[in-house]
Amino acid sequence: MPDSGHRRPPGKAERTQFNLGRALPFLVLAVTAAADVLTPDKERFERFLIAAPALAAVTWSVRGTIGIGLLAMVVRALLHLGRDEALVPDLLASEVFLVLVTACAAWVSHVRTRYERDLREVTAVAEVVQRVVLRPLPDRLGRFDLHLLYVAAAAKARIGGDFYEAVRVPGAVRIMLGDVQGKGLGAVETASVLLGSFRATVNTAPDLATLADTLDEGLTRYGGWDPESDAAERFATVVLVELPDDRDIARLLSCGHPAPLLQRGAEVTPVEFADPSLPVNLAGLAENHHRIEEVPFGPGDRMLLFTDGVSETRDRAGTFYPLELRLRGWAREPDAELPGILHRDLAAYGVDGLDDDVAALLVVRRPEPVRPPHPGDSAEPGNPPEPSRPPEPVRPTS
């Protein structure tokens, strides 16, 4: 799942690796000194002391690298005192050599830290840009809960060719989920254009068909502004969803996108599109018209929108991922945990894990809150309460 735009904290394995790298120079010093003291004088190990400042350059700062180099020189001098050796040239030659190695290691450390600083700055800017392009979704919009799984195929990337957006509009919630053809920066550029077109018109478009036309027009205009751009040559599959507040239905329009799955309890069925539209940016190849499907979507129902990174994951035998079967088995799983369960299951199912962008959005219509009955409420819904009658007087018996 995409994070909220903050830098991802290092994992346990990464922290362990880093701490081991920082401790390694001291381990070299200790092992070298112990081996030199515990073995006969003819066995010489002090030459391995030069490894300490060299290793320090990988993880330590310039000052730390110089400090470890100086410590190696002190260890070399102490080892010399335990032997009957001349100060010159034995000790002096070794110390001069350690000084040269330490100086080279300090220069390497300086270059490394400078590049690391530049990389942190570039990464910080990239994270802000990625968060603007692909904003985190809220957990709830109106009567609907949203649970997202998003994994970019590119290593260390936060966004890829899959994209999503959900917006609260007057009287409804509108959702877009799509997949750009191809990978890399060109796919990200196309996704950003489509997201911009969607956000610019989602509040004013009278229906999903108009919104779909806007996506096509946005890519066409972008291609006119930047003819050299790779984005204008790519197409994208998109599914648009409108969830009105006042009716327990969902309206959907597919532009060549995999059909979402509807789940009511353990029953899972794909949405049937009688006449899906062409993918975005392919409308010029044939006459394109948009048909909106309307399906029941009541309280407690789930709808799973996904890209082909989910449905086309294959195992070693070449079998596609059985998403419908898995979703039936997860009927009792909490809504919020379903994206994490799906992510782990996909990674275990795929031959090489996840090698494509993956986006899956679980939409849940929350049950209506139960209103406590008030005095005077009718037992039959829709009938006005009967007026109360005064009690009849009790007549005395003779």
CSV table of C-alpha atoms in Angstrom, one decimal:
chain,number,residue,atom,x,y,z
A,1,MET,CA,0.0,0.0,0.0
A,2,PRO,CA,1.3,3.4,-0.7
A,3,ASP,CA,2.3,5.2,2.4
A,4,SER,CA,1.1,8.7,3.2
A,5,GLY,CA,4.0,10.3,1.5
A,6,HIS,CA,6.5,10.2,4.4
A,7,ARG,CA,9.8,8.5,4.0
A,8,ARG,CA,9.6,4.8,4.6
A,9,PRO,CA,11.6,3.8,7.8
A,10,PRO,CA,14.4,1.3,7.3
A,11,GLY,CA,13.5,-2.3,7.9
A,12,LYS,CA,15.0,-4.5,10.6
A,13,ALA,CA,17.4,-6.1,8.1
A,14,GLU,CA,18.6,-2.8,6.8
A,15,ARG,CA,19.2,-1.5,10.3
A,16,THR,CA,21.1,-4.6,11.2
A,17,GLN,CA,23.2,-4.4,8.1
A,18,PHE,CA,24.1,-0.7,8.8
A,19,ASN,CA,25.0,-1.4,12.4
A,20,LEU,CA,27.2,-4.3,11.4
A,21,GLY,CA,29.0,-2.1,8.9
A,22,ARG,CA,29.8,0.5,11.6
A,23,ALA,CA,31.0,-2.1,14.0
A,24,LEU,CA,33.2,-3.9,11.4
A,25,PRO,CA,36.3,-1.6,11.6
A,26,PHE,CA,36.5,-2.1,15.4
A,27,LEU,CA,36.1,-5.8,15.0
A,28,VAL,CA,39.0,-5.8,12.6
A,29,LEU,CA,41.1,-3.9,15.1
A,30,ALA,CA,40.3,-6.2,17.9
A,31,VAL,CA,40.8,-9.4,15.9
A,32,THR,CA,44.1,-8.2,14.4
A,33,ALA,CA,45.5,-7.1,17.8
A,34,ALA,CA,44.4,-10.4,19.5
A,35,ALA,CA,45.9,-12.5,16.7
A,36,ASP,CA,49.2,-10.6,16.8
A,37,VAL,CA,49.5,-10.9,20.6
A,38,LEU,CA,48.5,-14.6,20.9
A,39,THR,CA,50.6,-15.9,18.0
A,40,PRO,CA,54.4,-16.2,17.8
A,41,ASP,CA,56.4,-13.1,16.9
A,42,LYS,CA,57.2,-14.5,13.5
A,43,GLU,CA,53.5,-14.4,12.7
A,44,ARG,CA,52.7,-10.8,11.7
A,45,PHE,CA,49.1,-9.6,11.5
A,46,GLU,CA,49.5,-5.8,11.9
A,47,ARG,CA,49.3,-5.4,8.1
A,48,PHE,CA,45.6,-6.1,8.4
A,49,LEU,CA,45.1,-2.9,10.4
A,50,ILE,CA,44.8,-0.9,7.2
A,51,ALA,CA,41.4,-2.6,6.6
A,52,ALA,CA,39.9,-0.6,9.6
A,53,PRO,CA,39.9,2.9,8.0
A,54,ALA,CA,39.1,1.5,4.6
A,55,LEU,CA,36.0,-0.2,6.0
A,56,ALA,CA,35.1,2.9,8.0
A,57,ALA,CA,34.8,4.9,4.8
A,58,VAL,CA,31.7,2.9,3.9
A,59,THR,CA,29.5,3.8,6.8
A,60,TRP,CA,31.3,6.5,8.9
A,61,SER,CA,31.6,10.2,8.4
A,62,VAL,CA,34.9,11.9,7.5
A,63,ARG,CA,35.7,12.6,11.2
A,64,GLY,CA,34.8,9.1,12.2
A,65,THR,CA,36.9,7.6,9.4
A,66,ILE,CA,39.9,9.7,10.5
A,67,GLY,CA,39.3,8.7,14.2
A,68,ILE,CA,39.3,5.0,13.3
A,69,GLY,CA,42.5,5.5,11.3
A,70,LEU,CA,44.2,7.2,14.2
A,71,LEU,CA,43.0,4.4,16.5
A,72,ALA,CA,44.6,1.9,14.1
A,73,MET,CA,47.9,3.8,14.3
A,74,VAL,CA,47.7,3.6,18.2
A,75,VAL,CA,47.1,-0.1,18.0
A,76,ARG,CA,50.1,-0.5,15.6
A,77,ALA,CA,52.3,1.4,18.0
A,78,LEU,CA,51.2,-0.7,21.0
A,79,LEU,CA,51.9,-3.9,19.1
A,80,HIS,CA,55.4,-2.5,18.3
A,81,LEU,CA,56.2,-1.9,22.0
A,82,GLY,CA,55.7,-5.6,22.6
A,83,ARG,CA,58.4,-6.6,20.1
A,84,ASP,CA,62.1,-5.9,20.0
A,85,GLU,CA,62.0,-3.8,16.8
A,86,ALA,CA,63.7,-0.7,15.7
A,87,LEU,CA,61.6,2.5,15.7
A,88,VAL,CA,62.9,3.2,12.3
A,89,PRO,CA,62.1,2.0,9.7
A,90,ASP,CA,59.6,-0.7,11.0
A,91,LEU,CA,57.1,1.4,13.0
A,92,LEU,CA,57.6,4.6,11.1
A,93,ALA,CA,57.0,2.9,7.7
A,94,SER,CA,53.8,1.2,9.0
A,95,GLU,CA,52.5,4.5,10.5
A,96,VAL,CA,53.1,6.4,7.3
A,97,PHE,CA,51.3,3.8,5.3
A,98,LEU,CA,48.3,3.9,7.7
A,99,VAL,CA,48.3,7.7,7.4
A,100,LEU,CA,48.1,7.4,3.6
A,101,VAL,CA,45.3,4.8,3.8
A,102,THR,CA,43.4,6.9,6.3
A,103,ALA,CA,43.6,10.0,4.1
A,104,CYS,CA,42.3,8.1,1.1
A,105,ALA,CA,39.5,6.6,3.2
A,106,ALA,CA,38.6,10.1,4.5
A,107,TRP,CA,38.3,11.4,0.9
A,108,VAL,CA,36.1,8.4,-0.1
A,109,SER,CA,33.9,9.0,3.0
A,110,HIS,CA,33.6,12.7,2.0
A,111,VAL,CA,32.5,11.8,-1.6
A,112,ARG,CA,30.0,9.2,-0.2
A,113,THR,CA,28.4,11.5,2.3
A,114,ARG,CA,28.1,14.3,-0.3
A,115,TYR,CA,26.3,11.9,-2.7
A,116,GLU,CA,24.1,10.6,0.2
A,117,ARG,CA,23.1,14.2,1.1
A,118,ASP,CA,22.2,14.9,-2.6
A,119,LEU,CA,20.3,11.7,-2.8
A,120,ARG,CA,18.3,12.5,0.4
A,121,GLU,CA,17.4,15.9,-1.1
A,122,VAL,CA,16.3,14.4,-4.4
A,123,THR,CA,14.4,11.7,-2.7
A,124,ALA,CA,12.6,14.2,-0.5
A,125,VAL,CA,11.6,16.3,-3.6
A,126,ALA,CA,10.5,13.1,-5.4
A,127,GLU,CA,8.3,12.0,-2.4
A,128,VAL,CA,6.5,15.4,-2.4
A,129,VAL,CA,6.0,15.2,-6.2
A,130,GLN,CA,4.7,11.7,-6.0
A,131,ARG,CA,2.4,12.5,-3.2
A,132,VAL,CA,0.9,15.4,-5.2
A,133,VAL,CA,0.5,13.2,-8.3
A,134,LEU,CA,-0.9,10.2,-6.4
A,135,ARG,CA,-2.4,11.4,-3.2
A,136,PRO,CA,-3.3,9.1,-0.3
A,137,LEU,CA,-6.9,8.2,-0.1
A,138,PRO,CA,-9.0,8.9,2.9
A,139,ASP,CA,-10.2,6.0,4.9
A,140,ARG,CA,-13.8,7.1,4.5
A,141,LEU,CA,-15.8,9.2,2.1
A,142,GLY,CA,-19.5,9.8,3.1
A,143,ARG,CA,-21.1,6.4,3.6
A,144,PHE,CA,-18.2,4.5,2.0
A,145,ASP,CA,-15.0,3.0,3.5
A,146,LEU,CA,-11.9,2.8,1.2
A,147,HIS,CA,-9.0,0.4,1.7
A,148,LEU,CA,-6.2,0.6,-0.8
A,149,LEU,CA,-3.4,-1.7,-1.9
A,150,TYR,CA,-0.8,0.0,-4.1
A,151,VAL,CA,2.6,-1.4,-5.1
A,152,ALA,CA,4.9,0.1,-7.8
A,153,ALA,CA,6.9,-2.4,-9.8
A,154,ALA,CA,10.0,-0.1,-10.0
A,155,ALA,CA,12.3,-0.5,-7.0
A,156,LYS,CA,12.1,2.3,-4.5
A,157,ALA,CA,9.3,4.0,-6.5
A,158,ARG,CA,6.1,5.2,-4.8
A,159,ILE,CA,4.1,5.4,-8.1
A,160,GLY,CA,4.0,3.6,-11.4
A,161,GLY,CA,1.6,3.2,-14.3
A,162,ASP,CA,-1.4,2.3,-12.1
A,163,PHE,CA,-3.4,5.2,-10.7
A,164,TYR,CA,-6.4,5.9,-8.6
A,165,GLU,CA,-8.5,8.7,-7.2
A,166,ALA,CA,-11.7,9.0,-5.1
A,167,VAL,CA,-13.6,12.3,-4.7
A,168,ARG,CA,-16.6,13.3,-2.8
A,169,VAL,CA,-19.0,15.3,-5.0
A,170,PRO,CA,-22.5,16.6,-4.2
A,171,GLY,CA,-24.7,13.6,-3.5
A,172,ALA,CA,-22.2,10.9,-4.4
A,173,VAL,CA,-18.7,9.6,-4.4
A,174,ARG,CA,-16.8,9.2,-7.7
A,175,ILE,CA,-13.9,6.8,-8.1
A,176,MET,CA,-11.3,6.2,-10.9
A,177,LEU,CA,-8.9,3.3,-11.1
A,178,GLY,CA,-6.7,2.7,-14.1
A,179,ASP,CA,-3.6,1.1,-15.6
A,180,VAL,CA,-1.3,2.8,-18.2
A,181,GLN,CA,0.1,0.6,-20.9
A,182,GLY,CA,3.8,-0.1,-20.3
A,183,LYS,CA,6.1,0.8,-17.4
A,184,GLY,CA,8.6,3.5,-16.4
A,185,LEU,CA,8.5,7.2,-16.3
A,186,GLY,CA,6.4,7.5,-19.5
A,187,ALA,CA,3.6,5.5,-17.8
A,188,VAL,CA,3.9,7.7,-14.7
A,189,GLU,CA,3.6,10.8,-17.0
A,190,THR,CA,0.5,9.5,-18.6
A,191,ALA,CA,-1.1,8.6,-15.3
A,192,SER,CA,-0.4,12.1,-14.0
A,193,VAL,CA,-2.2,13.6,-17.1
A,194,LEU,CA,-5.2,11.4,-16.6
A,195,LEU,CA,-5.4,12.2,-12.8
A,196,GLY,CA,-5.2,15.9,-13.6
A,197,SER,CA,-8.1,15.6,-16.1
A,198,PHE,CA,-10.2,13.6,-13.7
A,199,ARG,CA,-9.7,16.1,-10.8
A,200,ALA,CA,-10.4,19.1,-13.0
A,201,THR,CA,-13.8,17.9,-14.1
A,202,VAL,CA,-15.0,15.3,-11.5
A,203,ASN,CA,-17.2,17.8,-9.7
A,204,THR,CA,-18.8,19.3,-12.8
A,205,ALA,CA,-19.2,16.4,-15.1
A,206,PRO,CA,-23.0,15.4,-15.2
A,207,ASP,CA,-22.2,11.7,-15.6
A,208,LEU,CA,-19.5,9.1,-16.0
A,209,ALA,CA,-19.7,9.2,-19.8
A,210,THR,CA,-18.8,12.9,-19.8
A,211,LEU,CA,-16.0,12.1,-17.4
A,212,ALA,CA,-14.6,9.4,-19.7
A,213,ASP,CA,-14.6,11.8,-22.7
A,214,THR,CA,-12.7,14.3,-20.6
A,215,LEU,CA,-9.9,11.8,-20.0
A,216,ASP,CA,-9.5,11.2,-23.8
A,217,GLU,CA,-9.5,15.0,-24.4
A,218,GLY,CA,-6.9,15.6,-21.7
A,219,LEU,CA,-4.4,13.2,-23.3
A,220,THR,CA,-5.1,14.7,-26.7
A,221,ARG,CA,-4.5,18.2,-25.5
A,222,TYR,CA,-1.3,17.1,-23.7
A,223,GLY,CA,0.0,15.5,-26.8
A,224,GLY,CA,-0.6,18.8,-28.7
A,225,TRP,CA,1.3,20.8,-26.0
A,226,ASP,CA,4.3,18.4,-25.9
A,227,PRO,CA,4.4,16.3,-29.2
A,228,GLU,CA,7.7,14.8,-28.1
A,229,SER,CA,6.2,13.3,-25.0
A,230,ASP,CA,5.9,9.6,-24.7
A,231,ALA,CA,2.7,10.0,-22.7
A,232,ALA,CA,0.6,11.0,-25.8
A,233,GLU,CA,1.4,7.7,-27.4
A,234,ARG,CA,0.2,5.5,-24.6
A,235,PHE,CA,-3.2,4.2,-23.8
A,236,ALA,CA,-4.8,3.3,-20.5
A,237,THR,CA,-7.6,1.1,-19.2
A,238,VAL,CA,-9.9,2.8,-16.7
A,239,VAL,CA,-12.9,2.0,-14.6
A,240,LEU,CA,-15.1,4.8,-13.3
A,241,VAL,CA,-17.5,4.3,-10.4
A,242,GLU,CA,-20.3,6.6,-9.1
A,243,LEU,CA,-21.8,5.8,-5.7
A,244,PRO,CA,-24.9,7.9,-5.0
A,245,ASP,CA,-25.8,8.6,-1.4
A,246,ASP,CA,-29.6,8.2,-1.8
A,247,ARG,CA,-29.7,4.9,-3.6
A,248,ASP,CA,-28.1,1.5,-2.8
A,249,ILE,CA,-26.6,1.1,-6.3
A,250,ALA,CA,-23.3,1.6,-8.0
A,251,ARG,CA,-22.9,3.0,-11.5
A,252,LEU,CA,-19.8,1.8,-13.4
A,253,LEU,CA,-18.2,2.6,-16.8
A,254,SER,CA,-15.3,0.5,-18.1
A,255,CYS,CA,-12.8,1.7,-20.7
A,256,GLY,CA,-11.3,-1.7,-21.4
A,257,HIS,CA,-10.5,-2.4,-17.7
A,258,PRO,CA,-10.9,-5.7,-15.8
A,259,ALA,CA,-14.4,-6.0,-14.3
A,260,PRO,CA,-14.6,-5.2,-10.6
A,261,LEU,CA,-15.8,-7.9,-8.2
A,262,LEU,CA,-18.9,-7.5,-6.1
A,263,GLN,CA,-19.1,-9.4,-2.8
A,264,ARG,CA,-22.2,-10.0,-0.7
A,265,GLY,CA,-21.3,-12.3,2.1
A,266,ALA,CA,-19.5,-15.3,0.5
A,267,GLU,CA,-21.0,-14.6,-2.9
A,268,VAL,CA,-18.6,-13.0,-5.3
A,269,THR,CA,-19.6,-12.0,-8.9
A,270,PRO,CA,-17.8,-9.8,-11.5
A,271,VAL,CA,-19.7,-6.8,-12.8
A,272,GLU,CA,-20.9,-7.6,-16.3
A,273,PHE,CA,-20.2,-4.9,-18.9
A,274,ALA,CA,-22.5,-5.5,-21.9
A,275,ASP,CA,-20.6,-3.0,-24.0
A,276,PRO,CA,-17.3,-1.7,-22.5
A,277,SER,CA,-15.8,1.4,-24.0
A,278,LEU,CA,-12.4,1.5,-25.7
A,279,PRO,CA,-9.3,2.2,-23.6
A,280,VAL,CA,-8.5,5.9,-23.1
A,281,ASN,CA,-6.5,7.4,-26.0
A,282,LEU,CA,-7.8,4.7,-28.4
A,283,ALA,CA,-11.2,6.3,-29.1
A,284,GLY,CA,-10.0,7.5,-32.5
A,285,LEU,CA,-9.6,3.9,-33.8
A,286,ALA,CA,-13.3,3.3,-33.9
A,287,GLU,CA,-16.6,4.9,-33.0
A,288,ASN,CA,-16.7,5.0,-29.3
A,289,HIS,CA,-19.7,5.2,-27.1
A,290,HIS,CA,-20.1,4.8,-23.4
A,291,ARG,CA,-22.6,2.6,-21.6
A,292,ILE,CA,-23.0,2.9,-17.9
A,293,GLU,CA,-23.9,-0.2,-15.9
A,294,GLU,CA,-26.0,0.1,-12.8
A,295,VAL,CA,-25.7,-2.7,-10.2
A,296,PRO,CA,-27.1,-3.1,-6.6
A,297,PHE,CA,-24.6,-2.1,-3.9
A,298,GLY,CA,-26.3,-2.1,-0.5
A,299,PRO,CA,-25.1,-1.7,3.1
A,300,GLY,CA,-22.3,-4.2,4.0
A,301,ASP,CA,-21.5,-5.0,0.3
A,302,ARG,CA,-17.9,-4.9,-0.9
A,303,MET,CA,-16.6,-3.9,-4.3
A,304,LEU,CA,-13.0,-4.7,-5.3
A,305,LEU,CA,-11.5,-2.6,-8.1
A,306,PHE,CA,-8.1,-3.9,-9.4
A,307,THR,CA,-5.6,-3.7,-12.2
A,308,ASP,CA,-4.1,-6.5,-14.2
A,309,GLY,CA,-1.1,-6.6,-11.9
A,310,VAL,CA,-3.5,-8.5,-9.6
A,311,SER,CA,-5.5,-10.7,-12.0
A,312,GLU,CA,-2.5,-11.6,-14.3
A,313,THR,CA,-0.1,-12.7,-11.6
A,314,ARG,CA,1.0,-16.3,-12.5
A,315,ASP,CA,2.4,-19.2,-10.5
A,316,ARG,CA,5.1,-21.5,-11.8
A,317,ALA,CA,2.5,-23.5,-13.8
A,318,GLY,CA,1.4,-20.3,-15.6
A,319,THR,CA,-2.0,-20.3,-13.9
A,320,PHE,CA,-3.5,-16.8,-13.3
A,321,TYR,CA,-4.2,-15.7,-9.7
A,322,PRO,CA,-7.6,-17.0,-8.6
A,323,LEU,CA,-8.9,-13.7,-7.3
A,324,GLU,CA,-12.6,-14.6,-7.1
A,325,LEU,CA,-11.8,-17.8,-5.2
A,326,ARG,CA,-9.6,-16.0,-2.7
A,327,LEU,CA,-12.1,-13.2,-2.1
A,328,ARG,CA,-14.8,-15.8,-1.2
A,329,GLY,CA,-12.4,-17.3,1.3
A,330,TRP,CA,-11.8,-13.9,2.9
A,331,ALA,CA,-15.5,-13.1,3.3
A,332,ARG,CA,-15.1,-13.0,7.1
A,333,GLU,CA,-11.8,-11.1,7.1
A,334,PRO,CA,-12.0,-7.5,8.4
A,335,ASP,CA,-12.3,-4.9,5.6
A,336,ALA,CA,-9.2,-3.0,6.7
A,337,GLU,CA,-7.0,-6.1,6.7
A,338,LEU,CA,-8.0,-7.3,3.3
A,339,PRO,CA,-5.4,-5.3,1.2
A,340,GLY,CA,-2.6,-6.6,3.4
A,341,ILE,CA,-3.8,-10.1,3.1
A,342,LEU,CA,-4.1,-9.7,-0.7
A,343,HIS,CA,-0.6,-8.3,-0.9
A,344,ARG,CA,1.0,-11.1,1.0
A,345,ASP,CA,-0.9,-13.7,-1.0
A,346,LEU,CA,0.0,-12.2,-4.3
A,347,ALA,CA,3.7,-12.0,-3.4
A,348,ALA,CA,3.6,-15.7,-2.4
A,349,TYR,CA,1.7,-16.8,-5.5
A,350,GLY,CA,3.8,-15.1,-8.1
A,351,VAL,CA,6.9,-16.9,-9.5
A,352,ASP,CA,9.1,-13.9,-8.8
A,353,GLY,CA,6.9,-12.1,-6.4
A,354,LEU,CA,5.3,-9.0,-7.8
A,355,ASP,CA,6.9,-7.9,-11.1
A,356,ASP,CA,4.2,-5.5,-12.2
A,357,ASP,CA,2.4,-2.5,-10.8
A,358,VAL,CA,-0.4,-3.6,-8.5
A,359,ALA,CA,-3.4,-1.5,-7.5
A,360,ALA,CA,-6.5,-2.8,-5.7
A,361,LEU,CA,-9.2,-0.7,-4.0
A,362,LEU,CA,-11.8,-2.2,-1.7
A,363,VAL,CA,-14.9,-0.1,-1.4
A,364,VAL,CA,-17.4,-0.9,1.3
A,365,ARG,CA,-20.8,0.6,1.9
A,366,ARG,CA,-21.2,0.9,5.6
A,367,PRO,CA,-24.4,-0.3,7.1
A,368,GLU,CA,-27.0,2.4,8.0
A,369,PRO,CA,-26.9,3.4,11.7
A,370,VAL,CA,-29.8,1.9,13.6
A,371,ARG,CA,-32.0,4.7,14.9
A,372,PRO,CA,-33.6,4.0,18.3
A,373,PRO,CA,-37.4,4.0,18.2
A,374,HIS,CA,-39.2,7.1,19.5
A,375,PRO,CA,-42.6,7.2,21.1
A,376,GLY,CA,-45.2,7.6,18.5
A,377,ASP,CA,-43.2,5.8,15.8
A,378,SER,CA,-45.4,3.6,13.6
A,379,ALA,CA,-44.8,-0.1,13.5
A,380,GLU,CA,-45.3,-0.1,9.8
A,381,PRO,CA,-42.8,2.0,7.9
A,382,GLY,CA,-44.3,4.7,5.9
A,383,ASN,CA,-47.6,4.9,7.9
A,384,PRO,CA,-48.2,7.9,10.1
A,385,PRO,CA,-48.6,7.2,13.8
A,386,GLU,CA,-52.2,6.9,15.1
A,387,PRO,CA,-53.4,9.7,17.3
A,388,SER,CA,-53.4,8.8,21.0
A,389,ARG,CA,-56.9,8.3,22.6
A,390,PRO,CA,-57.7,9.4,26.1
A,391,PRO,CA,-58.5,6.4,28.4
A,392,GLU,CA,-62.2,5.5,28.7
A,393,PRO,CA,-63.6,6.3,32.1
A,394,VAL,CA,-64.2,3.3,34.3
A,395,ARG,CA,-67.9,3.0,35.1
A,396,PRO,CA,-68.9,1.8,38.6
A,397,THR,CA,-70.7,-1.6,38.7
A,398,SER,CA,-74.0,-1.9,40.5
